[in-house]
PDB file of C-alpha atoms in Angstrom:
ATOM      1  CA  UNK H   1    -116.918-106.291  38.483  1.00 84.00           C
ATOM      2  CA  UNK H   2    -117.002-106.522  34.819  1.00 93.00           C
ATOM      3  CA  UNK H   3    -113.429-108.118  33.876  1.00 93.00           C
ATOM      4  CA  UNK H   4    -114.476-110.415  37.257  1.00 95.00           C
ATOM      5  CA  UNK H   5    -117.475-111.471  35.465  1.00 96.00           C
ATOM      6  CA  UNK H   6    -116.591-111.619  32.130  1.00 95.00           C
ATOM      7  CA  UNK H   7    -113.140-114.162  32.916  1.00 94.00           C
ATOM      8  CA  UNK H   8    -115.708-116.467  34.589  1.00 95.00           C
ATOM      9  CA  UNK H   9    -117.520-116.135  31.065  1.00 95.00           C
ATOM     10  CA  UNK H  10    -114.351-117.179  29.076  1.00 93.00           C
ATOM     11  CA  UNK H  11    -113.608-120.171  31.685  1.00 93.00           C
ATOM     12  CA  UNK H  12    -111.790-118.628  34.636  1.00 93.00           C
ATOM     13  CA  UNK H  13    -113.077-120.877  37.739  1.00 93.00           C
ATOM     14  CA  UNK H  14    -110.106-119.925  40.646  1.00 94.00           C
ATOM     15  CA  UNK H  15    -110.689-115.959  41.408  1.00 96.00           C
ATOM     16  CA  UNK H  16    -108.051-114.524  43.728  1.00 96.00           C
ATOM     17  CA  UNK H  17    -108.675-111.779  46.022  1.00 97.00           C
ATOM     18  CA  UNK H  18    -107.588-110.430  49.307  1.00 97.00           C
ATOM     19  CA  UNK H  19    -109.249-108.051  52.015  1.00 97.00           C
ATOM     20  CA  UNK H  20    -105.995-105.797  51.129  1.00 97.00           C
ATOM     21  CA  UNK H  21    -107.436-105.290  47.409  1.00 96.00           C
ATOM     22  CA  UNK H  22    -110.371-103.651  48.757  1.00 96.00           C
ATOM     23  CA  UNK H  23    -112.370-105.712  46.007  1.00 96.00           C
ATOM     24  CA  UNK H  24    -114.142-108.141  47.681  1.00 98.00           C
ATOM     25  CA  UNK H  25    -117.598-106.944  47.899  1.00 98.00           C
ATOM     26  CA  UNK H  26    -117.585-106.162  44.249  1.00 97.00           C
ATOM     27  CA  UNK H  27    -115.831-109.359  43.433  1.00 97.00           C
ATOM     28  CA  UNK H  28    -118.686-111.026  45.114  1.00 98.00           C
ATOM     29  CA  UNK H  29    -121.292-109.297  43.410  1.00 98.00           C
ATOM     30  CA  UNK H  30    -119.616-111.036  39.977  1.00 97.00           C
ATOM     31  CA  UNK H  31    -119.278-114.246  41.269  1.00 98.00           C
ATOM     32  CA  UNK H  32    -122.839-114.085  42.648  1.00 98.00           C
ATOM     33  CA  UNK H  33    -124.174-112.428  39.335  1.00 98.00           C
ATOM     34  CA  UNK H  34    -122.775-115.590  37.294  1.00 98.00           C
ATOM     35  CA  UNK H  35    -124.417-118.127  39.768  1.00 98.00           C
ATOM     36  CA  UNK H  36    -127.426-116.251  39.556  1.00 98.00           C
ATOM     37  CA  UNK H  37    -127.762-116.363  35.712  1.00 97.00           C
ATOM     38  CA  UNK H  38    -126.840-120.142  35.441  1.00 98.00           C
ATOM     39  CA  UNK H  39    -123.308-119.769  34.287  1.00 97.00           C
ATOM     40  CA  UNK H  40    -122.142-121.337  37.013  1.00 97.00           C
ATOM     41  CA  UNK H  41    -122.928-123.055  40.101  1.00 97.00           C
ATOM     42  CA  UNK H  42    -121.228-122.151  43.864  1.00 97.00           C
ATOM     43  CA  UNK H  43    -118.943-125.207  43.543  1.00 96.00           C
ATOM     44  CA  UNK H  44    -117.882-124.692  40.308  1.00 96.00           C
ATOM     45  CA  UNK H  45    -115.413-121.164  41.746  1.00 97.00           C
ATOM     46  CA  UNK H  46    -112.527-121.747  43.750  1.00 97.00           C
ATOM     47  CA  UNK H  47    -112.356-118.667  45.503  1.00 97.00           C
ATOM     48  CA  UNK H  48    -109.194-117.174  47.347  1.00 98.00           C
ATOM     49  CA  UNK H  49    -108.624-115.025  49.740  1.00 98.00           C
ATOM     50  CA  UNK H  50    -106.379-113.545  52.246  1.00 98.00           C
ATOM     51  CA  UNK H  51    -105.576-112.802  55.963  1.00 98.00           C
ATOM     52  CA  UNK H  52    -103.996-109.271  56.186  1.00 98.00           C
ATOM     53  CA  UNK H  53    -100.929-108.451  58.463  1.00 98.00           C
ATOM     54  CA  UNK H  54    -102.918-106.145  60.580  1.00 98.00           C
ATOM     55  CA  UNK H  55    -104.977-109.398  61.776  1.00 98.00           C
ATOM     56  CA  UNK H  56    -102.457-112.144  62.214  1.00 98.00           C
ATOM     57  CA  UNK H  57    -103.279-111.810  66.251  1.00 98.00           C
ATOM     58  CA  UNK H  58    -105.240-115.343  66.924  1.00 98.00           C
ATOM     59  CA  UNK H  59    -107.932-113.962  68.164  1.00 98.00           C
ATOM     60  CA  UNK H  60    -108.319-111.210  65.007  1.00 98.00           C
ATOM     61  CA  UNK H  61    -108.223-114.253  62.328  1.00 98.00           C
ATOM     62  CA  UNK H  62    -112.158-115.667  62.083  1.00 98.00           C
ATOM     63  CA  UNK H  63    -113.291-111.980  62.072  1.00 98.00           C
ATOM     64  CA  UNK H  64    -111.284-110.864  59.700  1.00 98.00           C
ATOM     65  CA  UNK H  65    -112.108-114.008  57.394  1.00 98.00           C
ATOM     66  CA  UNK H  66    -115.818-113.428  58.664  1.00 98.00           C
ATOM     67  CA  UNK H  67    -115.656-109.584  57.439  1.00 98.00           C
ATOM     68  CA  UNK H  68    -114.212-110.842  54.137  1.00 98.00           C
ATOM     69  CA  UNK H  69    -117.183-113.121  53.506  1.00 98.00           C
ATOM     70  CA  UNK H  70    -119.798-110.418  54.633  1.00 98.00           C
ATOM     71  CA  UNK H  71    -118.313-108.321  51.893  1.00 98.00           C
ATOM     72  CA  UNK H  72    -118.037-111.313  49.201  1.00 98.00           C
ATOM     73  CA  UNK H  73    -122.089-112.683  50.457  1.00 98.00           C
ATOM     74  CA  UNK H  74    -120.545-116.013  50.693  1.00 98.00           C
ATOM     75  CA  UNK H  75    -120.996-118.894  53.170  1.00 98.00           C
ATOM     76  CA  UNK H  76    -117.235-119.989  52.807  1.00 98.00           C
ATOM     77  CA  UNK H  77    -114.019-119.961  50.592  1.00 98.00           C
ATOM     78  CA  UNK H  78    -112.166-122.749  49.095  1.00 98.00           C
ATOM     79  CA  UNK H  79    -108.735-121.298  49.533  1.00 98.00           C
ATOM     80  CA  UNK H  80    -107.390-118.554  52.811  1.00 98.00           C
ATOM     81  CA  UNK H  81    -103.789-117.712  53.066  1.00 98.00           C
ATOM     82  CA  UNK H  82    -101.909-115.921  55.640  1.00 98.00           C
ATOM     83  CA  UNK H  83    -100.697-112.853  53.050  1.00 98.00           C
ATOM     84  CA  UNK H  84     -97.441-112.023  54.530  1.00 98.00           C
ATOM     85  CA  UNK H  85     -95.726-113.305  57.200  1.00 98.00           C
ATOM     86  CA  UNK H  86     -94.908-109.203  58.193  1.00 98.00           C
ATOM     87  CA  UNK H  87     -97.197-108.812  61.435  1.00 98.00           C
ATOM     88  CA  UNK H  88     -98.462-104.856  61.564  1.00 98.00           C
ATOM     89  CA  UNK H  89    -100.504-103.101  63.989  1.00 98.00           C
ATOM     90  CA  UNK H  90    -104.123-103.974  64.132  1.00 98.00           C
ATOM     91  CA  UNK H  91    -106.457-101.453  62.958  1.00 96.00           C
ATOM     92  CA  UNK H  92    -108.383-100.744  60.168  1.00 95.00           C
ATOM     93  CA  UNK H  93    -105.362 -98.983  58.332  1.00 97.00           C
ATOM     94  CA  UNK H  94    -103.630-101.613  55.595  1.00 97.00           C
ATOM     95  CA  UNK H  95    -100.408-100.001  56.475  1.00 96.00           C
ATOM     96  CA  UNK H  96    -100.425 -98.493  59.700  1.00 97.00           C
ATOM     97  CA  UNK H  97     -97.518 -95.784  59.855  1.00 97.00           C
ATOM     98  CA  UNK H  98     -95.812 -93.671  62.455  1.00 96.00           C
ATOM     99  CA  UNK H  99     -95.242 -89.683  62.533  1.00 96.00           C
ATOM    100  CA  UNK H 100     -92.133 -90.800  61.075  1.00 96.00           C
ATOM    101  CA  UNK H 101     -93.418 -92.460  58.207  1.00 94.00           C
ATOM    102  CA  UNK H 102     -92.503 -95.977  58.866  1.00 96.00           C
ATOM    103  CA  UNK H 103     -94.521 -99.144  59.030  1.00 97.00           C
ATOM    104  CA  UNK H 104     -95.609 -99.906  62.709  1.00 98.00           C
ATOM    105  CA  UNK H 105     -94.993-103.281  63.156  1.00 98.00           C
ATOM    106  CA  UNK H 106     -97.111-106.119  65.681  1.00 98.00           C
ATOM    107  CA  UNK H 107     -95.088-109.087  67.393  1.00 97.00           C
ATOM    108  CA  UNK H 108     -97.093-112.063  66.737  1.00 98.00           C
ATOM    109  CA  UNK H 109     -96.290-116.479  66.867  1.00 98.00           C
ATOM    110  CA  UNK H 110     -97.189-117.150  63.009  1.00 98.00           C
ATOM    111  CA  UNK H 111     -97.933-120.899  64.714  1.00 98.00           C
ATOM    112  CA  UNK H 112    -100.290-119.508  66.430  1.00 98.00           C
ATOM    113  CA  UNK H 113    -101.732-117.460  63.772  1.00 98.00           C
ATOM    114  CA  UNK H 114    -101.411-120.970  61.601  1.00 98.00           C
ATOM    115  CA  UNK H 115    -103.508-122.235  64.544  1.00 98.00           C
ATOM    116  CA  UNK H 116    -106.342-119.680  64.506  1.00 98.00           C
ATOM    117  CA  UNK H 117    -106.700-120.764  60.553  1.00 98.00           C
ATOM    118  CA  UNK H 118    -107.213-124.324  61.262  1.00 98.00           C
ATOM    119  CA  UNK H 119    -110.147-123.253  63.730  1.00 98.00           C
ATOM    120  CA  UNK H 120    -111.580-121.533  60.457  1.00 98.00           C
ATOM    121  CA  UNK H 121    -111.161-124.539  58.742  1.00 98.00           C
ATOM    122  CA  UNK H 122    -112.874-126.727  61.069  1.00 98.00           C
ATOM    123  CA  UNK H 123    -115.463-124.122  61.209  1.00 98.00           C
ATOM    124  CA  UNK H 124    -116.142-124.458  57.412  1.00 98.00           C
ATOM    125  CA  UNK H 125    -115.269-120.763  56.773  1.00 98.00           C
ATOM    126  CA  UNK H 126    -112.733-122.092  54.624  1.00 98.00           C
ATOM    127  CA  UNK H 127    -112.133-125.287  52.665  1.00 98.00           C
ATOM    128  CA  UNK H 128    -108.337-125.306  52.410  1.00 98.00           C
ATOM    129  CA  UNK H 129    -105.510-122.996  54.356  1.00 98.00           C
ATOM    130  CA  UNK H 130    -102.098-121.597  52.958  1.00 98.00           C
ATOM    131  CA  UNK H 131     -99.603-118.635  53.018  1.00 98.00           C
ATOM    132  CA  UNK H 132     -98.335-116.659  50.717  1.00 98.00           C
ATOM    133  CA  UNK H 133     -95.034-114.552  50.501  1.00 98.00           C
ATOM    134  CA  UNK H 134     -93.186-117.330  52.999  1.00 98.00           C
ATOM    135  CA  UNK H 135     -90.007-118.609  52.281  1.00 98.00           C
ATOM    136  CA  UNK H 136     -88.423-121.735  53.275  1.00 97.00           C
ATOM    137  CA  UNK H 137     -87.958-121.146  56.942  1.00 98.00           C
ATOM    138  CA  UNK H 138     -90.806-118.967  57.676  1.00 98.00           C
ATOM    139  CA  UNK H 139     -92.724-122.424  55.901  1.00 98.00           C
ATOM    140  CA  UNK H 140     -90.655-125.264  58.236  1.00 98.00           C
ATOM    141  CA  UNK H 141     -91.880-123.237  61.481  1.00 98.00           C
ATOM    142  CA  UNK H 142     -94.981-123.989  60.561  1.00 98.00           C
ATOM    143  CA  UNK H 143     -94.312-127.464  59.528  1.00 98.00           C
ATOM    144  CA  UNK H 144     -92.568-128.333  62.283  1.00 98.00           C
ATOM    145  CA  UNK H 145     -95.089-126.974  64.548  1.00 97.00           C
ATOM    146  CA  UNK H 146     -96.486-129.166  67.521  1.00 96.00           C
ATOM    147  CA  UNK H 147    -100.118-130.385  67.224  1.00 97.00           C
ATOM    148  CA  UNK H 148     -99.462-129.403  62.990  1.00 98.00           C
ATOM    149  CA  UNK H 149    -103.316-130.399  62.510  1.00 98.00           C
ATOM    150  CA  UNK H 150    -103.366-129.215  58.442  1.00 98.00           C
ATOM    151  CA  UNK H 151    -100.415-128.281  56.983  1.00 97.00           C
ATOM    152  CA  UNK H 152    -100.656-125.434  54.594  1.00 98.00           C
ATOM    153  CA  UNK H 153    -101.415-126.405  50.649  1.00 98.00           C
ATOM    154  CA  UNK H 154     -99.437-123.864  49.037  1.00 98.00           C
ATOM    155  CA  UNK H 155     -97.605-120.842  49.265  1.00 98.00           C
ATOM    156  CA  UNK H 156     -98.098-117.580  47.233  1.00 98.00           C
ATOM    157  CA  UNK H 157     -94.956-115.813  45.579  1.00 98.00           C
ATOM    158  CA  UNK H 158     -94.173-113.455  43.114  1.00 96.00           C
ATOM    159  CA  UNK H 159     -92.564-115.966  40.404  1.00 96.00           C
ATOM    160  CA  UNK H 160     -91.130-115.455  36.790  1.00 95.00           C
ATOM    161  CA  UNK H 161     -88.448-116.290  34.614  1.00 94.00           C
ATOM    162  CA  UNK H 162     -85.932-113.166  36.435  1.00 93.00           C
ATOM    163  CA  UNK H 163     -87.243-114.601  39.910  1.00 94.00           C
ATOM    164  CA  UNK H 164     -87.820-118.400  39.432  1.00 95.00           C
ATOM    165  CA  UNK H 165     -87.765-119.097  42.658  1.00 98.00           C
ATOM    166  CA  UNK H 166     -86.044-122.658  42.112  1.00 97.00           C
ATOM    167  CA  UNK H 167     -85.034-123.627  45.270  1.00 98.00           C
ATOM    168  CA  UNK H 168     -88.676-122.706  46.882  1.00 98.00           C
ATOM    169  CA  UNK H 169     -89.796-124.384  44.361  1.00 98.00           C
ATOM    170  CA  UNK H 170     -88.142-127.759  45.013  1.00 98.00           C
ATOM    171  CA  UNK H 171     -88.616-127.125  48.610  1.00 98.00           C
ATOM    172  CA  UNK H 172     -91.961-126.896  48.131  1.00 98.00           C
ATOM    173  CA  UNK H 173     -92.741-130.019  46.281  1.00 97.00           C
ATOM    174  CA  UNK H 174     -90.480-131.941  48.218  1.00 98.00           C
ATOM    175  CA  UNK H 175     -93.718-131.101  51.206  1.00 97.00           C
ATOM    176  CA  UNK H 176     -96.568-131.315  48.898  1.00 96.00           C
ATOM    177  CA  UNK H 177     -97.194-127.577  48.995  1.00 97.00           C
ATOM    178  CA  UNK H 178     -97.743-126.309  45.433  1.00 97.00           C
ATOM    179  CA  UNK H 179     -96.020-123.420  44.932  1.00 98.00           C
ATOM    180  CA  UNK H 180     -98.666-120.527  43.268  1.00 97.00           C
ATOM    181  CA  UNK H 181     -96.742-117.879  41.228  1.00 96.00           C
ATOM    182  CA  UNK H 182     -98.037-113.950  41.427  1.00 95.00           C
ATOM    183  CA  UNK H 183     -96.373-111.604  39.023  1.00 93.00           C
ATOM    184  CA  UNK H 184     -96.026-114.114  36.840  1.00 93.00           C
ATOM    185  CA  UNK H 185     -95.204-111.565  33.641  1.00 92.00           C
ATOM    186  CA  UNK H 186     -92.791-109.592  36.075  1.00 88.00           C
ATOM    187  CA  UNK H 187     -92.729-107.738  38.190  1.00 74.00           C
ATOM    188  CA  UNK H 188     -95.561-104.366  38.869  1.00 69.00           C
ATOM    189  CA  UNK H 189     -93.380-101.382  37.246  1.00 66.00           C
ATOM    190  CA  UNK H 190     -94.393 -99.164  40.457  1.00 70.00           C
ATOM    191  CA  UNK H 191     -91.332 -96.713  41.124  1.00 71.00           C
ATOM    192  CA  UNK H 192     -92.127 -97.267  44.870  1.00 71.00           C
ATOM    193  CA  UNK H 193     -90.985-101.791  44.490  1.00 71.00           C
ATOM    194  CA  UNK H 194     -88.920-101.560  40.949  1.00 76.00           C
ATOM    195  CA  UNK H 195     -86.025 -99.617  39.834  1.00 78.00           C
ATOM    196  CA  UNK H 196     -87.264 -98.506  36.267  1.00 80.00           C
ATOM    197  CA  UNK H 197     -84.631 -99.163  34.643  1.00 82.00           C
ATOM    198  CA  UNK H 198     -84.029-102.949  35.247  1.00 83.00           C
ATOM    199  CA  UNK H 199     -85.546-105.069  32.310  1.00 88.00           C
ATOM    200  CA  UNK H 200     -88.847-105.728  31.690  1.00 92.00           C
ATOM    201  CA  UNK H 201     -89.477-109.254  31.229  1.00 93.00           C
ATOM    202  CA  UNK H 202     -91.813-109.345  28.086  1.00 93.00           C
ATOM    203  CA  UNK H 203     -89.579-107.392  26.399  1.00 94.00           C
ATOM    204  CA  UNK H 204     -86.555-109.808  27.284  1.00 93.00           C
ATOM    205  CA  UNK H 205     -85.120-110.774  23.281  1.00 94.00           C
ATOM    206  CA  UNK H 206     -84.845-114.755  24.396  1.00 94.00           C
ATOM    207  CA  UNK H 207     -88.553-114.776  25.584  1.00 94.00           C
ATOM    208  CA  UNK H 208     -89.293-112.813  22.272  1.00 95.00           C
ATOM    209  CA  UNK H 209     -87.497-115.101  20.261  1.00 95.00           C
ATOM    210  CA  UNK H 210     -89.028-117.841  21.711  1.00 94.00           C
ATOM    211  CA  UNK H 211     -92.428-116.984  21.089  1.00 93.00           C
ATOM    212  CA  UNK H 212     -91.834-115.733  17.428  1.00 95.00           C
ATOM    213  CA  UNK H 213     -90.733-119.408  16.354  1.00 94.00           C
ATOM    214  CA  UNK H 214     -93.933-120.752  18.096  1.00 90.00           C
ATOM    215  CA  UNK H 215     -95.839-117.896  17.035  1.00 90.00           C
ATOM    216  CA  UNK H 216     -97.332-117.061  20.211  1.00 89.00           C
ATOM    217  CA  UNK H 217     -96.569-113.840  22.559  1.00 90.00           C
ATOM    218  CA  UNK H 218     -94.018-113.333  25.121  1.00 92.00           C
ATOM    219  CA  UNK H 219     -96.683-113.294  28.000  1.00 91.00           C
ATOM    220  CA  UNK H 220     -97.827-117.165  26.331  1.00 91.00           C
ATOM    221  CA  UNK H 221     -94.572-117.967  26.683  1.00 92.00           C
ATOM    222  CA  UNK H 222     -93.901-117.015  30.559  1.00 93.00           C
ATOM    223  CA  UNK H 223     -97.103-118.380  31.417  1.00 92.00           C
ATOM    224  CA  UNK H 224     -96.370-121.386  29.889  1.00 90.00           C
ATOM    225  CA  UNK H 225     -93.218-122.020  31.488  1.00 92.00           C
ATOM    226  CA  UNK H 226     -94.610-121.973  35.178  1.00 93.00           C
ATOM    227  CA  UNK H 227     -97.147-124.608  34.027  1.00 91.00           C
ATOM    228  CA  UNK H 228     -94.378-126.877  32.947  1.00 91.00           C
ATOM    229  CA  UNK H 229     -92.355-126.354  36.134  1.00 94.00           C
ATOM    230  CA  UNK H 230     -95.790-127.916  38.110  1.00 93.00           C
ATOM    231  CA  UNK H 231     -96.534-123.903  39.298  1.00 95.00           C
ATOM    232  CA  UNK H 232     -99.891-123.008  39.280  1.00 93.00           C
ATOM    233  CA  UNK H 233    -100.111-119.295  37.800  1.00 92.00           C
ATOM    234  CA  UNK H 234    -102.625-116.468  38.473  1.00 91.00           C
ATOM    235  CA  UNK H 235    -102.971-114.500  35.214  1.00 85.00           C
ATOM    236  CA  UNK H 236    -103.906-110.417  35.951  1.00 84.00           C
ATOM    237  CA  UNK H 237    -105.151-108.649  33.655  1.00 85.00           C
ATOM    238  CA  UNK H 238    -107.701-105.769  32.774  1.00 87.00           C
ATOM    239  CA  UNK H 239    -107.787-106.457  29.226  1.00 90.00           C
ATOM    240  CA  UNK H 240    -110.583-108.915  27.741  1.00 91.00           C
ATOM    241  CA  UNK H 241    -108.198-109.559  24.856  1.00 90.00           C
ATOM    242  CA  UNK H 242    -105.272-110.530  26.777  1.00 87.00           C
ATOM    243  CA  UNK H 243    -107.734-112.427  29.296  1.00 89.00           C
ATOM    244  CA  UNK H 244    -108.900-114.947  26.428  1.00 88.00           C
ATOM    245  CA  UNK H 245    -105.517-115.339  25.194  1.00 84.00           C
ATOM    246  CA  UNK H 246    -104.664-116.321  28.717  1.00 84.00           C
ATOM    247  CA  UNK H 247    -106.690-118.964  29.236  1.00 83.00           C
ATOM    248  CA  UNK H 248    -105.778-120.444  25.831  1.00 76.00           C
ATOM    249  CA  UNK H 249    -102.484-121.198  27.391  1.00 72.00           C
ATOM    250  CA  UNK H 250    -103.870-122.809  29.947  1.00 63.00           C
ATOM    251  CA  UNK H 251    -106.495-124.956  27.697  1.00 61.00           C
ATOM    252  CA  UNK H 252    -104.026-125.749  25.849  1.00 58.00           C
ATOM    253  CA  UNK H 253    -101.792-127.380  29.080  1.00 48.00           C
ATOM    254  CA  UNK H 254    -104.135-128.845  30.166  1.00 37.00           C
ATOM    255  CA  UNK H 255    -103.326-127.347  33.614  1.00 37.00           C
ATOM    256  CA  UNK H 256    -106.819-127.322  35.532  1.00 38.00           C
ATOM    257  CA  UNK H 257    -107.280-130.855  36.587  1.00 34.00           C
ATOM    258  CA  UNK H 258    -103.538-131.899  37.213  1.00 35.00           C
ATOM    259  CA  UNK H 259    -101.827-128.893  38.894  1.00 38.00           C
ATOM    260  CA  UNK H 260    -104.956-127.755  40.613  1.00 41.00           C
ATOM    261  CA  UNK H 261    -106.057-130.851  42.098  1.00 36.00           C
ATOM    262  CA  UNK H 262    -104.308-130.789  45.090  1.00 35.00           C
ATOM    263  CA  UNK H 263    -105.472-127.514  46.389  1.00 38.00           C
ATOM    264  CA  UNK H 264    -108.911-128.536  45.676  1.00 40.00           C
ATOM    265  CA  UNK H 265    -111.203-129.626  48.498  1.00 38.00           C
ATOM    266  CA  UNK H 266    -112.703-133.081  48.069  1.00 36.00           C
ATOM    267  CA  UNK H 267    -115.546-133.415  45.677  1.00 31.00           C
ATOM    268  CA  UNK H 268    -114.193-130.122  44.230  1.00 30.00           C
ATOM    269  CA  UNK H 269    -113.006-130.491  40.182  1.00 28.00           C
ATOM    270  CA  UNK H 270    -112.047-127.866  37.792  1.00 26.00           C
ATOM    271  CA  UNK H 271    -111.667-129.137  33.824  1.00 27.00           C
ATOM    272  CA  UNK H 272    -108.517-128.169  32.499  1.00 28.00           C
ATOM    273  CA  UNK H 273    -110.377-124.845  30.619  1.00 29.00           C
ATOM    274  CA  UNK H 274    -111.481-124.023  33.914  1.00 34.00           C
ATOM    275  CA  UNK H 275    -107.967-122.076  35.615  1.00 38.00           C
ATOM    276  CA  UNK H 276    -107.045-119.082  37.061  1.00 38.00           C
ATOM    277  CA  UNK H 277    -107.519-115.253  37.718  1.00 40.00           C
ATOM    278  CA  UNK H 278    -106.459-112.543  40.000  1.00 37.00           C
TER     279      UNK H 278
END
């Protein structure tokens, strides 16, 4: 609530969230707390969130977008995104397991998930649809689909320097999806998703080096990069130091008009201070 309000303070516009975070409601309560004082108006946020695997049935989609705004106390978001394209039992669990442990996995038609979004669309839950996590193929089913009425505006992936994601990349903008890059200082250092003892990226001597001669830190750097590459990046952090040194980067770019404006809904601007958080 307080690092949510105080980025929107600094200049962060785009706040990214997901029913999966279990944040919404008191994400809400900052965005709604900085409208309320004059700091910013409804239009000025581009809000994003996300559809969770336990609700990519069709007929589980509105709800579960409907549920997400209940918690948030808005009438719509600018930006929804299937999260994965892994399908897991519905329920209210976020990872529904067996006696033995393992994920239990749902069968579901992501086309006809994709369709279910583009109801929510029409609706005006949503401004804009996307995915996240997808790779090329999982991306061209959907593209390919019959009856494609909006085709999705980007596509959420863990990208940075030791996973540029290149080709997805180029795939990517050769459809007009802009590629959004999570993780974009490396990957989380959880035991359960990384092997402690590969690298860690802003500790990588070339990055260092790098930022020494331009006297700026590694992080600068790596966010920096994705900008130039035409990826739009979601900066996390918890610390207000490292959160106005972010956006500096990003001022600094120029990044908010140019990169942005093709995920924005119509009538929707950000300036180029105005960028990203998750």
């Amino acid at each position: 609530l307080v690092v949510t309000r105080f980025a929107i303070e600094v200049g962060f516009r785009h706040i990214d969230s997901a029913h999966a975070y279990r944040n919404e409601e008191q994400v809400g309560q900052a965005i709604r707390s900085k409208i309320a004082d004059g700091t910013v108006k409804r239009e000025d946020i581009f809000y994003t969130s996300k559809l969770w695997s336990t609700s990519l049935q069709p007929e589980l989609v509105q709800s579960a977008l409907e549920k997400s705004l209940k918690s948030l106390q808005l009438d719509y978001v600018d930006l929804y995104l299937i999260h994965t394209p892994v399908p897991l039992k519905p329920g209210e669990e976020i990872l529904p397991t067996g006696e033995d442990g393992k994920l239990i996995l749902d069968s579901v038609d992501l086309r006809h998930t994709w369709e279910a979004l583009e109801k929510c669309k029409d609706a005006g839950l949503t401004k804009s649809i996307g995915v996240s996590n997808f790779n090329h193929k999982q991306l061209e089913k959907i593209l390919n689909k019959p009856g494609l009425k909006y085709k999705p505006v980007c596509n959420q992936v863990e990208c940075h320097p030791y996973l540029n994601q290149s080709k997805l990349l180029e795939f990517c903008k050769s459809h007009d999806i802009v590629l959004v890059a999570y993780g974009a200082l490396g990957a989380q250092r959880s035991s359960k998703w990384v092997n402690p003892n590969y690298p860690i990226l802003l500790e990588d001597p070339v990055l260092c080096a790098i930022a020494k001669k331009h006297k700026q830190t590694p992080a600068l750097v790596a966010l920096r990069y994705q900008i130039q590459r035409g990826v739009v990046v979601l900066a996390k952090s918890y610390n207000k130091k490292r959160i106005r040194e972010n956006i500096q980067v990003m001022i600094s770019g120029a990044v908010g008009r140019g990169l942005l404006s093709s995920i924005l809904h119509k009538g929707h601007s950000l300036s180029s201070s105005q960028t990203i958080l998750e």
